[in-house]
């Protein structure tokens, strides 16, 4: 199963570069991490106004695993979680 993790920018304390380096080492060695990125400037297309997700979401990561529990366990060491912030883990359903 594939997952996308939305990273919110609502930490209680600032994350540290060393914490991110440690997490990326763990994620990389887990075999589940499939990449990600910070999220930059939003460009809205279409006629209907919607809430600007970039006001809250500052990045994303992708994971692949047969076990959501394994992904959640890895995320216990995520710098945003460790600093009081919010992560959203969503399944990416397989299409036929």
PDB file of C-alpha atoms in Angstrom:
ATOM      1  CA  UNK A   1       0.000   0.000   0.000  1.00  0.00           C
ATOM      2  CA  UNK A   2       1.194   3.524  -0.746  1.00  0.00           C
ATOM      3  CA  UNK A   3       0.757   6.422   1.674  1.00  0.00           C
ATOM      4  CA  UNK A   4       1.156  10.177   1.506  1.00  0.00           C
ATOM      5  CA  UNK A   5       2.023  12.109   4.627  1.00  0.00           C
ATOM      6  CA  UNK A   6       0.979  15.746   4.845  1.00  0.00           C
ATOM      7  CA  UNK A   7       3.195  17.761   7.172  1.00  0.00           C
ATOM      8  CA  UNK A   8       1.569  20.692   8.955  1.00  0.00           C
ATOM      9  CA  UNK A   9       3.590  23.708  10.029  1.00  0.00           C
ATOM     10  CA  UNK A  10       2.102  23.899  13.519  1.00  0.00           C
ATOM     11  CA  UNK A  11       4.894  22.743  15.814  1.00  0.00           C
ATOM     12  CA  UNK A  12       5.139  24.030  19.381  1.00  0.00           C
ATOM     13  CA  UNK A  13       8.907  24.398  19.048  1.00  0.00           C
ATOM     14  CA  UNK A  14      11.203  24.789  16.037  1.00  0.00           C
ATOM     15  CA  UNK A  15      12.500  21.584  14.477  1.00  0.00           C
ATOM     16  CA  UNK A  16      16.279  21.164  14.309  1.00  0.00           C
ATOM     17  CA  UNK A  17      18.353  20.199  11.284  1.00  0.00           C
ATOM     18  CA  UNK A  18      19.933  17.328  13.264  1.00  0.00           C
ATOM     19  CA  UNK A  19      16.466  15.895  13.983  1.00  0.00           C
ATOM     20  CA  UNK A  20      15.617  15.968  10.265  1.00  0.00           C
ATOM     21  CA  UNK A  21      18.940  14.337   9.351  1.00  0.00           C
ATOM     22  CA  UNK A  22      18.296  11.572  11.892  1.00  0.00           C
ATOM     23  CA  UNK A  23      14.764  11.013  10.608  1.00  0.00           C
ATOM     24  CA  UNK A  24      15.845  10.901   6.957  1.00  0.00           C
ATOM     25  CA  UNK A  25      18.496   8.309   7.864  1.00  0.00           C
ATOM     26  CA  UNK A  26      15.831   6.174   9.591  1.00  0.00           C
ATOM     27  CA  UNK A  27      13.329   6.655   6.761  1.00  0.00           C
ATOM     28  CA  UNK A  28      15.888   5.834   4.088  1.00  0.00           C
ATOM     29  CA  UNK A  29      17.085   2.685   5.817  1.00  0.00           C
ATOM     30  CA  UNK A  30      13.479   1.531   6.406  1.00  0.00           C
ATOM     31  CA  UNK A  31      12.935   0.857   2.704  1.00  0.00           C
ATOM     32  CA  UNK A  32       9.490   2.494   2.983  1.00  0.00           C
ATOM     33  CA  UNK A  33      10.404   6.103   2.156  1.00  0.00           C
ATOM     34  CA  UNK A  34       9.589   7.074  -1.440  1.00  0.00           C
ATOM     35  CA  UNK A  35      10.494  10.786  -1.373  1.00  0.00           C
ATOM     36  CA  UNK A  36       8.828  14.063  -0.602  1.00  0.00           C
ATOM     37  CA  UNK A  37       9.286  17.801  -0.646  1.00  0.00           C
ATOM     38  CA  UNK A  38       8.523  21.076   1.005  1.00  0.00           C
ATOM     39  CA  UNK A  39       5.495  22.797  -0.512  1.00  0.00           C
ATOM     40  CA  UNK A  40       5.965  26.256  -1.998  1.00  0.00           C
ATOM     41  CA  UNK A  41       3.722  28.944  -3.421  1.00  0.00           C
ATOM     42  CA  UNK A  42       0.150  27.928  -4.218  1.00  0.00           C
ATOM     43  CA  UNK A  43      -1.458  28.548  -7.604  1.00  0.00           C
ATOM     44  CA  UNK A  44      -5.224  28.014  -7.604  1.00  0.00           C
ATOM     45  CA  UNK A  45      -6.953  26.908 -10.797  1.00  0.00           C
ATOM     46  CA  UNK A  46     -10.706  26.892 -11.385  1.00  0.00           C
ATOM     47  CA  UNK A  47     -13.597  29.183 -10.581  1.00  0.00           C
ATOM     48  CA  UNK A  48     -14.428  28.280  -6.986  1.00  0.00           C
ATOM     49  CA  UNK A  49     -12.406  29.623  -4.096  1.00  0.00           C
ATOM     50  CA  UNK A  50     -11.119  27.055  -1.612  1.00  0.00           C
ATOM     51  CA  UNK A  51      -9.120  27.226   1.591  1.00  0.00           C
ATOM     52  CA  UNK A  52      -5.397  27.685   0.980  1.00  0.00           C
ATOM     53  CA  UNK A  53      -3.895  24.382   2.115  1.00  0.00           C
ATOM     54  CA  UNK A  54      -0.418  25.932   2.080  1.00  0.00           C
ATOM     55  CA  UNK A  55      -1.404  28.026   5.108  1.00  0.00           C
ATOM     56  CA  UNK A  56      -1.162  24.807   7.120  1.00  0.00           C
ATOM     57  CA  UNK A  57       0.587  22.152   5.038  1.00  0.00           C
ATOM     58  CA  UNK A  58       4.287  22.835   4.522  1.00  0.00           C
ATOM     59  CA  UNK A  59       5.441  19.548   3.007  1.00  0.00           C
ATOM     60  CA  UNK A  60       4.685  15.957   2.117  1.00  0.00           C
ATOM     61  CA  UNK A  61       6.381  12.568   2.159  1.00  0.00           C
ATOM     62  CA  UNK A  62       5.478   9.291   0.438  1.00  0.00           C
ATOM     63  CA  UNK A  63       5.832   5.820   1.881  1.00  0.00           C
ATOM     64  CA  UNK A  64       5.183   2.292   0.654  1.00  0.00           C
ATOM     65  CA  UNK A  65       4.580  -0.565   3.061  1.00  0.00           C
ATOM     66  CA  UNK A  66       2.426  -3.640   3.578  1.00  0.00           C
ATOM     67  CA  UNK A  67       1.846  -2.415   7.131  1.00  0.00           C
ATOM     68  CA  UNK A  68       0.422   0.942   8.130  1.00  0.00           C
ATOM     69  CA  UNK A  69       1.619   0.131  11.647  1.00  0.00           C
ATOM     70  CA  UNK A  70       5.223   0.000  10.396  1.00  0.00           C
ATOM     71  CA  UNK A  71       4.833   3.451   8.825  1.00  0.00           C
ATOM     72  CA  UNK A  72       3.254   4.831  12.007  1.00  0.00           C
ATOM     73  CA  UNK A  73       6.096   3.382  14.083  1.00  0.00           C
ATOM     74  CA  UNK A  74       8.653   5.081  11.827  1.00  0.00           C
ATOM     75  CA  UNK A  75       6.751   8.359  12.141  1.00  0.00           C
ATOM     76  CA  UNK A  76       7.140   8.261  15.933  1.00  0.00           C
ATOM     77  CA  UNK A  77      10.589   9.785  15.233  1.00  0.00           C
ATOM     78  CA  UNK A  78       9.323  12.471  12.819  1.00  0.00           C
ATOM     79  CA  UNK A  79      10.634  15.927  13.882  1.00  0.00           C
ATOM     80  CA  UNK A  80       7.224  17.592  13.501  1.00  0.00           C
ATOM     81  CA  UNK A  81       5.552  15.059  15.809  1.00  0.00           C
ATOM     82  CA  UNK A  82       8.405  15.267  18.299  1.00  0.00           C
ATOM     83  CA  UNK A  83       7.965  19.055  18.417  1.00  0.00           C
ATOM     84  CA  UNK A  84       4.209  18.997  19.055  1.00  0.00           C
ATOM     85  CA  UNK A  85       2.998  19.350  15.470  1.00  0.00           C
ATOM     86  CA  UNK A  86       0.535  17.476  13.285  1.00  0.00           C
ATOM     87  CA  UNK A  87       1.004  14.896  10.541  1.00  0.00           C
ATOM     88  CA  UNK A  88      -1.735  13.418   8.332  1.00  0.00           C
ATOM     89  CA  UNK A  89      -1.130   9.940   6.915  1.00  0.00           C
ATOM     90  CA  UNK A  90      -3.426   9.075   3.996  1.00  0.00           C
ATOM     91  CA  UNK A  91      -3.731   5.888   1.957  1.00  0.00           C
ATOM     92  CA  UNK A  92      -3.249   6.152  -1.794  1.00  0.00           C
ATOM     93  CA  UNK A  93      -5.696   3.516  -3.088  1.00  0.00           C
ATOM     94  CA  UNK A  94      -4.535   1.268  -5.910  1.00  0.00           C
ATOM     95  CA  UNK A  95      -6.549   1.607  -9.105  1.00  0.00           C
ATOM     96  CA  UNK A  96      -7.127  -1.248 -11.515  1.00  0.00           C
TER      97      UNK A  96
END
